[in-house]
Tab-separated table of C-alpha atoms and ligand atoms in Angstrom:
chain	number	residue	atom	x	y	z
A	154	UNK	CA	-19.440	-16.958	-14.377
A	155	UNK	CA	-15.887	-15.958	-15.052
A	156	UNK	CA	-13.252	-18.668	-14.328
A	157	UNK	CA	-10.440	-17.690	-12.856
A	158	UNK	CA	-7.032	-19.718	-10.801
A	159	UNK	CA	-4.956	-18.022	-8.207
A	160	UNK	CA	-3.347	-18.522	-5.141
A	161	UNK	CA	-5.170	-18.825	-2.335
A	162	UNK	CA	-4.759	-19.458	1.524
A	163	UNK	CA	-7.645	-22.286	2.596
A	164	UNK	CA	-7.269	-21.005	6.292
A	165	UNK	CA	-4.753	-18.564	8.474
A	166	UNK	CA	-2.358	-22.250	9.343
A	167	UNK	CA	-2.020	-22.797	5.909
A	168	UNK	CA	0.130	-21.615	2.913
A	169	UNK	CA	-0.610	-20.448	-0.057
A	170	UNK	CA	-1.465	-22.989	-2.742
A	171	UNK	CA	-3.223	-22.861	-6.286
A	172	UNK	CA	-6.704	-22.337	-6.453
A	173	UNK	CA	-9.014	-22.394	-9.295
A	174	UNK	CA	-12.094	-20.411	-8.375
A	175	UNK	CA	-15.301	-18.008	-10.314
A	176	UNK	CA	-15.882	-14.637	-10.738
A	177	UNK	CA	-18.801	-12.935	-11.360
A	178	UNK	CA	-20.019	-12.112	-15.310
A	179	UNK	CA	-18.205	-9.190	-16.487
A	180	UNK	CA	-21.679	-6.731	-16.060
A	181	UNK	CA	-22.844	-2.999	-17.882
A	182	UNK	CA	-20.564	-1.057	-15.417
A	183	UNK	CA	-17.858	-4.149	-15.084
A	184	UNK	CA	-14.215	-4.993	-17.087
A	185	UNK	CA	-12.522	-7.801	-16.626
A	186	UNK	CA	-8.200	-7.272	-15.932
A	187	UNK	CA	-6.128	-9.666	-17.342
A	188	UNK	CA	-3.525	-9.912	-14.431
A	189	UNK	CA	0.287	-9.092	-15.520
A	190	UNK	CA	1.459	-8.094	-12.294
A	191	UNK	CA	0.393	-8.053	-8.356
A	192	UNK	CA	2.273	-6.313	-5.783
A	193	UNK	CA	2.855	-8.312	-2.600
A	194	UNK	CA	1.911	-5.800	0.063
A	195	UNK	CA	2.306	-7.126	4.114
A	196	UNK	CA	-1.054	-6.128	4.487
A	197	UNK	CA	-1.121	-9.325	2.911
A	198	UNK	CA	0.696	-11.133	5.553
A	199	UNK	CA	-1.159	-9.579	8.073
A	200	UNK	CA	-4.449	-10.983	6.987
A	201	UNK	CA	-3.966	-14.610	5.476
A	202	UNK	CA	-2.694	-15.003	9.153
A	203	UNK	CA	-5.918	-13.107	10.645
A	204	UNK	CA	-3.802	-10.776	12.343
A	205	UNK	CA	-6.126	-7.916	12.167
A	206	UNK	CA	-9.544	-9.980	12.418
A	207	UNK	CA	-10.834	-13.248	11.669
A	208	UNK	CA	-10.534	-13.457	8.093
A	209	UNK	CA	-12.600	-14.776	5.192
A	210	UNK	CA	-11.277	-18.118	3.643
A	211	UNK	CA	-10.350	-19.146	1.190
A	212	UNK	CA	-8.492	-15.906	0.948
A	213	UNK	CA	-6.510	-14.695	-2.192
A	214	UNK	CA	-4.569	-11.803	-1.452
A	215	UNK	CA	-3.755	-9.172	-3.631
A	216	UNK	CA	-4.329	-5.569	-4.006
A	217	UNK	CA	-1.509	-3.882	-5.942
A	218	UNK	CA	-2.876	-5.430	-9.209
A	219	UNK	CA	-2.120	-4.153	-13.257
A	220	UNK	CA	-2.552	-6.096	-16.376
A	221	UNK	CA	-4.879	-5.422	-19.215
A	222	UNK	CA	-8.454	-4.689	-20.072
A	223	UNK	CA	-9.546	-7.628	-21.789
A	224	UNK	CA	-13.495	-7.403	-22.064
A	225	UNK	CA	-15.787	-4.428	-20.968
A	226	UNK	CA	-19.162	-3.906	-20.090
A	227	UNK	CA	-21.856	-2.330	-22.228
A	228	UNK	CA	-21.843	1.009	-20.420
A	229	UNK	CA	-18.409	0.916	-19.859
A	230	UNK	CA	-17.463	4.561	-20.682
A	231	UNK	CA	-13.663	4.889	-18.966
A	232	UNK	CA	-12.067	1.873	-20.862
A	233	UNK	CA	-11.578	0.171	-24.117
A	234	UNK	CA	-10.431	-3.307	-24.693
A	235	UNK	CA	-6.263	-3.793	-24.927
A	236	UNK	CA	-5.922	-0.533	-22.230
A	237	UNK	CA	-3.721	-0.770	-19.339
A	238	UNK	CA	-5.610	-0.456	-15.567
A	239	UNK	CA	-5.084	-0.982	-12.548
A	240	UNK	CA	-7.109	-2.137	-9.419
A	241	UNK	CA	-5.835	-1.300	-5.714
A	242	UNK	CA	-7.258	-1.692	-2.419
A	243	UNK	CA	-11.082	-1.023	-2.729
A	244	UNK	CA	-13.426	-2.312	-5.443
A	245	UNK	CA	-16.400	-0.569	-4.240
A	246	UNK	CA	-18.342	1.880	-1.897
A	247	UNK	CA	-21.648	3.188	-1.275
A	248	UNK	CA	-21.167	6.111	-3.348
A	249	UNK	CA	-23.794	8.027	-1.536
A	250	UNK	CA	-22.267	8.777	2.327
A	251	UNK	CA	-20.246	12.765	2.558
A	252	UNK	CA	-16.846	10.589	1.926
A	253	UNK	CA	-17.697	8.649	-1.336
A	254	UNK	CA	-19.006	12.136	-2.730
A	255	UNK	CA	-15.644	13.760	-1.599
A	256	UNK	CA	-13.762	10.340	-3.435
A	257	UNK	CA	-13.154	9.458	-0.129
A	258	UNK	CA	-14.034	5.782	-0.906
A	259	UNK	CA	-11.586	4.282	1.509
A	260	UNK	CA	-13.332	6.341	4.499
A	261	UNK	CA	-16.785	5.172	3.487
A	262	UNK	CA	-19.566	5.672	6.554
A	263	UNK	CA	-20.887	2.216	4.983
A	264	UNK	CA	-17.791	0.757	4.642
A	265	UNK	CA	-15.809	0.062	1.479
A	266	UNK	CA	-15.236	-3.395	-0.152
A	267	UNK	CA	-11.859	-4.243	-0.253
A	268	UNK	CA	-10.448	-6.011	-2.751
A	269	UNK	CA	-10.317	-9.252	-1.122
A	270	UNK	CA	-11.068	-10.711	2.326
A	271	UNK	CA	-14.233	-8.792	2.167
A	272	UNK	CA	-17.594	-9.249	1.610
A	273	UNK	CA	-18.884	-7.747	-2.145
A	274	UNK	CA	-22.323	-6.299	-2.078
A	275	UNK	CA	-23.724	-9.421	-3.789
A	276	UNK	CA	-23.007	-11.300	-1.063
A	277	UNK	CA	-19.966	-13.005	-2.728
A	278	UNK	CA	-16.518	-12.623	-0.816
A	279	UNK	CA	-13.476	-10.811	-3.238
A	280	UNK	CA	-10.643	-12.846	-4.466
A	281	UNK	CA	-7.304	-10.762	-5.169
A	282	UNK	CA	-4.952	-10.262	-7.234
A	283	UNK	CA	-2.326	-12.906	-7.100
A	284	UNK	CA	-4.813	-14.431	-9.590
A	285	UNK	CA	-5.386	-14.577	-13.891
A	286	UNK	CA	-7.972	-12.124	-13.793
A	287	UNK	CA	-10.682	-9.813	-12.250
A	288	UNK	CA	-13.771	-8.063	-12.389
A	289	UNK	CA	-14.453	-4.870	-11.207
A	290	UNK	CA	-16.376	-1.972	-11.728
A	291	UNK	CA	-14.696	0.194	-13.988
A	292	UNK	CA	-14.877	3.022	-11.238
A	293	UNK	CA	-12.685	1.272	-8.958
A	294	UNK	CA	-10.039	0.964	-11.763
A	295	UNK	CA	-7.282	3.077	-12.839
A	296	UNK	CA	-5.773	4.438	-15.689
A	297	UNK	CA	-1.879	3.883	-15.954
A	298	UNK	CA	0.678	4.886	-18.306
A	299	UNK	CA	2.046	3.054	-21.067
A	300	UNK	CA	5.669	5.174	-20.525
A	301	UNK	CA	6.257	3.691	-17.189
A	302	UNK	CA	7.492	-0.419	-16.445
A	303	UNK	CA	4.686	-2.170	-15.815
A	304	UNK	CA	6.065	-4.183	-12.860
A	305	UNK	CA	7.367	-1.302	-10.977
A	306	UNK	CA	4.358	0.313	-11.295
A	307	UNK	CA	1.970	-2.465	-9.293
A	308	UNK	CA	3.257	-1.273	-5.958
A	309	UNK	CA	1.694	2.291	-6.338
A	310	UNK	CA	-1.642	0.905	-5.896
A	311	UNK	CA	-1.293	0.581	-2.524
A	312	UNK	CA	2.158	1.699	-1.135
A	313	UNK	CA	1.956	4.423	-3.739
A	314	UNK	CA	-1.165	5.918	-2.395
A	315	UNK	CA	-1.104	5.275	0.864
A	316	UNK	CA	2.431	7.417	1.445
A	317	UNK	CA	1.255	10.185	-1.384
A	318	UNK	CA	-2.369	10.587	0.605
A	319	UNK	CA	-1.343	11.472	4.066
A	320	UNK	CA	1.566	13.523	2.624
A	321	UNK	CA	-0.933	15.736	0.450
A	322	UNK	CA	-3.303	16.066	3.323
A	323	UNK	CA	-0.480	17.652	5.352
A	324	UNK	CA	1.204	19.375	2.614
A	325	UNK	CA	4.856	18.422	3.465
A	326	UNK	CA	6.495	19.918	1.118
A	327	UNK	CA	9.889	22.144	1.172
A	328	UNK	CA	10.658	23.722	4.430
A	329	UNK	CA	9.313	20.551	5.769
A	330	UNK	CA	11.699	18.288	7.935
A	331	UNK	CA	9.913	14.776	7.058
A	332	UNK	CA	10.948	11.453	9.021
A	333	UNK	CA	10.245	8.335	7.033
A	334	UNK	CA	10.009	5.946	9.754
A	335	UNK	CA	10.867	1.642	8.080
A	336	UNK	CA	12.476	1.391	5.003
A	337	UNK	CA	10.177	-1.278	3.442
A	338	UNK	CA	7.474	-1.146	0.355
A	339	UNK	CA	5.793	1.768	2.075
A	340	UNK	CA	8.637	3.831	3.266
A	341	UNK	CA	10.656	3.737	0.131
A	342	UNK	CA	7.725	5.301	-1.457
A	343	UNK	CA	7.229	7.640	1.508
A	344	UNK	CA	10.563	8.718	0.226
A	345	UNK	CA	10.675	9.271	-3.043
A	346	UNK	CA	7.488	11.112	-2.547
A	347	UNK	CA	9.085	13.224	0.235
A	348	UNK	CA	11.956	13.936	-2.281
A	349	UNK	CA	9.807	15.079	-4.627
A	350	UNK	CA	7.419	17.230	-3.167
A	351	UNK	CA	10.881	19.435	-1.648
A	352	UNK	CA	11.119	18.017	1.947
A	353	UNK	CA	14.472	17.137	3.704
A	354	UNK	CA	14.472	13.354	4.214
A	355	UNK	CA	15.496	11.850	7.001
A	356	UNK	CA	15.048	7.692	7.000
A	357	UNK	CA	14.449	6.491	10.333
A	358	UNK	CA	15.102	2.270	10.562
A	359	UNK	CA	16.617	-0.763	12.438
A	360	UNK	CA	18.824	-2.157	9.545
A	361	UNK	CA	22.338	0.095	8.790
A	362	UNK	CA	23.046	-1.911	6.033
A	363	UNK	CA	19.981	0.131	4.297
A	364	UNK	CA	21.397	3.576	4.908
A	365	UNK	CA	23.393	3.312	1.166
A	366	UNK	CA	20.179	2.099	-0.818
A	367	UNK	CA	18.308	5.037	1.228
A	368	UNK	CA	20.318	7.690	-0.352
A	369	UNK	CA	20.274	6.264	-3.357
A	370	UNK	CA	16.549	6.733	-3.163
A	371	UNK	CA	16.759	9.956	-2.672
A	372	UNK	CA	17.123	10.339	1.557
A	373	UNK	CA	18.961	13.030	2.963
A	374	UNK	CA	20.007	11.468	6.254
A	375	UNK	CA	19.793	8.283	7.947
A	376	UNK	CA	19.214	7.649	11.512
A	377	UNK	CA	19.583	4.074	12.821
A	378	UNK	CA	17.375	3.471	15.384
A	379	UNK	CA	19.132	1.472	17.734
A	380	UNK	CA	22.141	3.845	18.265
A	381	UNK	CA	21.390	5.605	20.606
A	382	UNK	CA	23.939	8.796	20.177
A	383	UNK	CA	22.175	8.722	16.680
A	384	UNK	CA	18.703	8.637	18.220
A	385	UNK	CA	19.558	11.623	20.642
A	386	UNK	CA	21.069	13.469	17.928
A	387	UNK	CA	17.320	13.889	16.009
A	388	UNK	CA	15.652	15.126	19.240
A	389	UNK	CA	13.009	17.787	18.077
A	390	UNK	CA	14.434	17.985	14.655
A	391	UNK	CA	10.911	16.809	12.241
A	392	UNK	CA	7.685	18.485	11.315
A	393	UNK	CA	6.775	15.032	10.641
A	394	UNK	CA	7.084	11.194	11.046
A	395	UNK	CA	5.325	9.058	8.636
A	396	UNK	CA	5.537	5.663	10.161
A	397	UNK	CA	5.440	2.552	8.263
A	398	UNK	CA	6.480	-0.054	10.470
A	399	UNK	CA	4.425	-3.133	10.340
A	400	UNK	CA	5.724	-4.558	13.589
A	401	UNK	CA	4.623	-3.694	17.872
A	402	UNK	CA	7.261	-0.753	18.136
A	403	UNK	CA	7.132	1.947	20.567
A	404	UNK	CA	5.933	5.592	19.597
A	405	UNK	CA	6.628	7.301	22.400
A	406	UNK	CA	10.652	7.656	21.939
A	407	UNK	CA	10.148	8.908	17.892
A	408	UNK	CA	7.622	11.842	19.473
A	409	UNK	CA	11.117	12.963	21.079
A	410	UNK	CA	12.223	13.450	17.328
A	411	UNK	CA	9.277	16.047	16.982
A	412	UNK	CA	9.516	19.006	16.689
A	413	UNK	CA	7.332	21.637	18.119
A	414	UNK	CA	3.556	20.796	16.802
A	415	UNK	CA	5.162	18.055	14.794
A	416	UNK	CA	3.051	14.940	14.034
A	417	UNK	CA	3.426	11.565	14.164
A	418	UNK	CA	1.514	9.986	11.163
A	419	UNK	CA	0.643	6.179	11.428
A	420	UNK	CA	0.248	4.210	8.688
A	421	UNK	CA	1.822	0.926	9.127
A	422	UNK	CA	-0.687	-1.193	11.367
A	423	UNK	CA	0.894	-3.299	13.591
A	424	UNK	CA	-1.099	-5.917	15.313
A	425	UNK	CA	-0.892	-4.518	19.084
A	426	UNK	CA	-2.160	-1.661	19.950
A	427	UNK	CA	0.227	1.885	20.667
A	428	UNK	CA	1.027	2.808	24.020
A	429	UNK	CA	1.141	6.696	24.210
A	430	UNK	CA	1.630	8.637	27.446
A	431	UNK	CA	0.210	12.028	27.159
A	432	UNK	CA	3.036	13.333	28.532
A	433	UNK	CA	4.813	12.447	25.649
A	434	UNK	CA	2.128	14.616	23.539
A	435	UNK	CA	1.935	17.704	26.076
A	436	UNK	CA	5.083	18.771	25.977
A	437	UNK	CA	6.014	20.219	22.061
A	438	UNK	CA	1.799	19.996	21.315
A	439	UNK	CA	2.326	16.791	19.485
A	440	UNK	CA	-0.036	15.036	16.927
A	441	UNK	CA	-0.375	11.570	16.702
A	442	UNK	CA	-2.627	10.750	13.678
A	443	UNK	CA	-3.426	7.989	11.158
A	444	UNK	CA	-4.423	7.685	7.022
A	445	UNK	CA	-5.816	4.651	5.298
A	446	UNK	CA	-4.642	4.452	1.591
A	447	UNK	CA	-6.361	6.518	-0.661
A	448	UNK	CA	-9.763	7.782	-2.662
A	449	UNK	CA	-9.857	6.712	-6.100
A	450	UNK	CA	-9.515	10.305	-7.302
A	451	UNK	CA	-6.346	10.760	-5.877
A	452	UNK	CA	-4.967	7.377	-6.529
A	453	UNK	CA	-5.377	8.716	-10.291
A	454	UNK	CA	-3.763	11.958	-8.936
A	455	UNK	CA	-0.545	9.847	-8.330
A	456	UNK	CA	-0.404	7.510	-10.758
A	457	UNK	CA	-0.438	10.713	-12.869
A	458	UNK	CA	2.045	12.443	-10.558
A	459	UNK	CA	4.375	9.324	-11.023
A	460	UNK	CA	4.296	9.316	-14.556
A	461	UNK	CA	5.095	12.822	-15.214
A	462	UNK	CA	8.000	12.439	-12.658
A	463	UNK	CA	9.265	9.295	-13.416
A	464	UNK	CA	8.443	7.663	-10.165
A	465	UNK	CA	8.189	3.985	-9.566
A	466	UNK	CA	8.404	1.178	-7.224
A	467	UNK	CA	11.800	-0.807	-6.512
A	468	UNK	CA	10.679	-4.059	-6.740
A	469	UNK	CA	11.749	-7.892	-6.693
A	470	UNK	CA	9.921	-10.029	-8.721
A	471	UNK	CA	9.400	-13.089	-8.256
A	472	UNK	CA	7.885	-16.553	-9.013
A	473	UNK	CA	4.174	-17.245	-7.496
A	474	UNK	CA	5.614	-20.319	-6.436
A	475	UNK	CA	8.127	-18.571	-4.136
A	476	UNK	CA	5.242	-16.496	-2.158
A	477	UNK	CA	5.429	-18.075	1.137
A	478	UNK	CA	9.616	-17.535	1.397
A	479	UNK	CA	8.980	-14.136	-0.297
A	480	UNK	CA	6.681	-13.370	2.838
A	481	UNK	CA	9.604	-14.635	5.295
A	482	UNK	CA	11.887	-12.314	3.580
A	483	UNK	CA	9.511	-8.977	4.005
A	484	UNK	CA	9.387	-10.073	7.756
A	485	UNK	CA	12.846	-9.972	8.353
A	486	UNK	CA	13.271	-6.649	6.002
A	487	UNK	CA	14.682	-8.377	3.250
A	488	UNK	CA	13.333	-7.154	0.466
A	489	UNK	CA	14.342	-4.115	-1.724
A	490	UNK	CA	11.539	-3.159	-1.892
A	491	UNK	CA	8.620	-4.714	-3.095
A	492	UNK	CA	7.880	-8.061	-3.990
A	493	UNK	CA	6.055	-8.335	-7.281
A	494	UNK	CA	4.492	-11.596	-8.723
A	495	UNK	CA	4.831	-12.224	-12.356
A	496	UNK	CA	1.745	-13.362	-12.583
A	497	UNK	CA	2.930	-15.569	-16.189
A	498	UNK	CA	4.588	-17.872	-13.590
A	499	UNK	CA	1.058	-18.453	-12.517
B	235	NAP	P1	7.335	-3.940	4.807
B	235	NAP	O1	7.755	-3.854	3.397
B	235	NAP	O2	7.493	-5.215	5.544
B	235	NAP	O3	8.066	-2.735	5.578
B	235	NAP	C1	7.972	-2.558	6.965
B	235	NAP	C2	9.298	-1.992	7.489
B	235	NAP	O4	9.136	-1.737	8.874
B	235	NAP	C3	10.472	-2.944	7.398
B	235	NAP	O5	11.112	-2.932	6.161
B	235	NAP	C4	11.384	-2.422	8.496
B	235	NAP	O6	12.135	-1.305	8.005
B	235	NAP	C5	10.405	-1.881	9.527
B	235	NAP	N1	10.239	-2.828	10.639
B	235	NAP	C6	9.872	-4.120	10.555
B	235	NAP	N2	9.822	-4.674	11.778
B	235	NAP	C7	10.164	-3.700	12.645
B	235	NAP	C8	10.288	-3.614	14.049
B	235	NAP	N3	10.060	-4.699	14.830
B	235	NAP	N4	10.637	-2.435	14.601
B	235	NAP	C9	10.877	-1.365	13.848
B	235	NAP	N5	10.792	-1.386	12.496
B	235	NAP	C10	10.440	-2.530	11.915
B	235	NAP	O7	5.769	-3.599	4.942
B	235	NAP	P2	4.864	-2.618	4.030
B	235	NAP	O8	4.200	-3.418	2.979
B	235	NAP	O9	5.614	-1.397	3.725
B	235	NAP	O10	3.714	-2.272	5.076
B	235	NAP	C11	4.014	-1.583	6.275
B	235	NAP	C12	2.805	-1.531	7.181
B	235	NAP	O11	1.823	-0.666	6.603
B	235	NAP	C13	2.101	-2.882	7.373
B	235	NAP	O12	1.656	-2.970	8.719
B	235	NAP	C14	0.920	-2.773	6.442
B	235	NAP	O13	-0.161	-3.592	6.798
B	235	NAP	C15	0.569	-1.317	6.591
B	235	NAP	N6	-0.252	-0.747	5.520
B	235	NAP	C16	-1.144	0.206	5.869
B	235	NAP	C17	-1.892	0.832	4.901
B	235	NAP	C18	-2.834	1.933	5.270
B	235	NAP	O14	-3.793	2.170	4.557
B	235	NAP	N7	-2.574	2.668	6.334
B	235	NAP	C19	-1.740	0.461	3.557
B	235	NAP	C20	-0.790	-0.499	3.234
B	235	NAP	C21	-0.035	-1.093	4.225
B	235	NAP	P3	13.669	-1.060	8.484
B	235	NAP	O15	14.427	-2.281	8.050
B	235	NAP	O16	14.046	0.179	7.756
B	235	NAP	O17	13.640	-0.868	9.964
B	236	ZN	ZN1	-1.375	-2.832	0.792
B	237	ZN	ZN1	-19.852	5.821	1.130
């Protein structure tokens, strides 16, 4: 087995505390990650307090992970010892269903394994990143660049991809009016990807003291959300919302900010379930859709993008020991804007 100390929560009432725990052997098809930095995503949040379902404990969270390759397989064809990688939100699939042969992993029919708080096919839960090191199938792991800061780069792996996917899959682009909808880890991805794909940004979000930082990341306009002269102002003016809010929040009033055959594109996923009048949908032929992260082929797609353009996360980092205030923070939006764990602190 493969030693290996994180942090882990013991159950959903409890914060998170060191944990020393095994991994598998590194197998043919496996490397092992030493972990330099995790992203601290609140998907994270939302399970360790089973938000979304009753989780698996102990849980170590964890899925915007980079460090370095520091043993490999024997058939291990994609990486050599000393390489940078990276591991995000999957670390395996069937490989056999329509979707896995499209590298559309993360829509498996059998279900992908996430990366933690989920059941490996050896009937061994996952264990995260905010840990020394991991396993995983070379498949599941990226390439990243050696141009780029390493830190800053952790965040792609899942607020990266999950803002570039849904943005490819509807091509917004220039021409394209494009609502990013909560300026947090997500969102200030959603724009910078916005920006550079050629659409006019608008940030939608409940804290005016962002509007500043927003343009400074590239955002064209800023719409607070609780003025309501401001509010009325963007009625019918976006081909698209991306929405990244992680908190209950009602749909039905940013479909007013659609225009004409304009969709609403979910990605943050609140606990409580939306509340959408059809009315609200009939009128303008309104979309209201949803994406889940990304396939590992694209994930490569924009860690490549992001090197060529320069593109990385804002981040925060922080001391392991400071997770559970860190977490407190993202709540209240108070982060700009992504935590990242130096995992040396571990
Ligand atoms: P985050 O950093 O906490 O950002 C969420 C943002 O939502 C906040 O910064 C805030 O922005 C806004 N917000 C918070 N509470 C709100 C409220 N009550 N009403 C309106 N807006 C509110 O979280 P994140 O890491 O970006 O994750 C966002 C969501 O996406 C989470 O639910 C997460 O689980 C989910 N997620 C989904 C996928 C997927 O595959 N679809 C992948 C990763 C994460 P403002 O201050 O600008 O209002
Ligand atoms: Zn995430
Ligand atoms: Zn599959």
């Amino acid at each position: 087995m493969t030693p290996s100390k994180g942090y882990a929560a013991q159950t959903a009432e409890t914060d998170l505390a060191p944990w020393s725990f095994e991994r598998r052997d590194v197998g043919p098809h496996d490397v092992e990650i030493e972990i330099q930095y995790c992203g601290v995503c609140h998907s994270d949040l939302h399970q360790i307090k089973n938000e979304w379902f009753p989780g698996i404990f102990p849980m170590v969270p964890g899925h915007e992970i980079v460090g370095r390759i520091i043993k490999t397989g024997d058939h291990v064809k994609k990486f050599k010892t000393g390489e940078l990688a990276g591991v995000g939100c999957m670390v395996d699939s069937c490989r056999t269903c329509d979707n896995c042969k499209e590298g559309l992993e993360q829509y498996c029919d059998n279900g992908n394994v996430g990366t933690y708080n989920s059941m490996g096919k050896d009937g061994v839960p996952t264990y995260g990143g905010y840990s020394s090191n991991i396993v995983v199938q070379e498949d599941f792991a990226l390439h990243l660049s050696d141009k780029l800061p390493l830190a800053a780069v952790a965040p792609l792996l899942c607020a990266g991809i999950t803002t570039y996917s849904p943005l490819r899959h509807w091509k917004v682009g220039k021409g394209h009016k494009l609502a990013v909808l909560g300026l947090g880890g997500l969102g200030h991805m959603a724009v910078k990807f916005g920006v550079a794909f050629g659409a006019e940004v608008t940030v939608l979000s409940t804290s005016p003291d962002k509007e500043e930082a927003a343009k400074l990341l590239g955002a064209h306009h800023f719409v607070v959300t609780s003025d309501k002269d401001q509010v009325a102002a963007a009625k019918g003016s976006f081909d698209f919302i991306l929405d990244t809010v992680s908190a209950t929040h009602s749909i039905p009033m940013y479909l007013k900010m659609l225009k004409t055959n304009g969709v609403h594109i979910c990605v943050g996923a609140p606990t409580e379930p939306h509340v959408i009048p059809v009315f609200s949908l009939l009128g303008g032929r309104k979309s209201v859709a949803g994406s889940g992260i990304g396939g590992i082929p694209e994930t490569q797609e924009m860690l490549d993008f992001c090197a060529e353009h320069n593109i990385v996360s804002d981040i925060e980092l922080i001391n392991i020991k400071d997770i559970t205030t860190s977490y407190a923070r993202m709540v209240k939006g108070d982060v700009r804007y992504r935590f990242v764990i130096d995992m040396a602190t571990l």
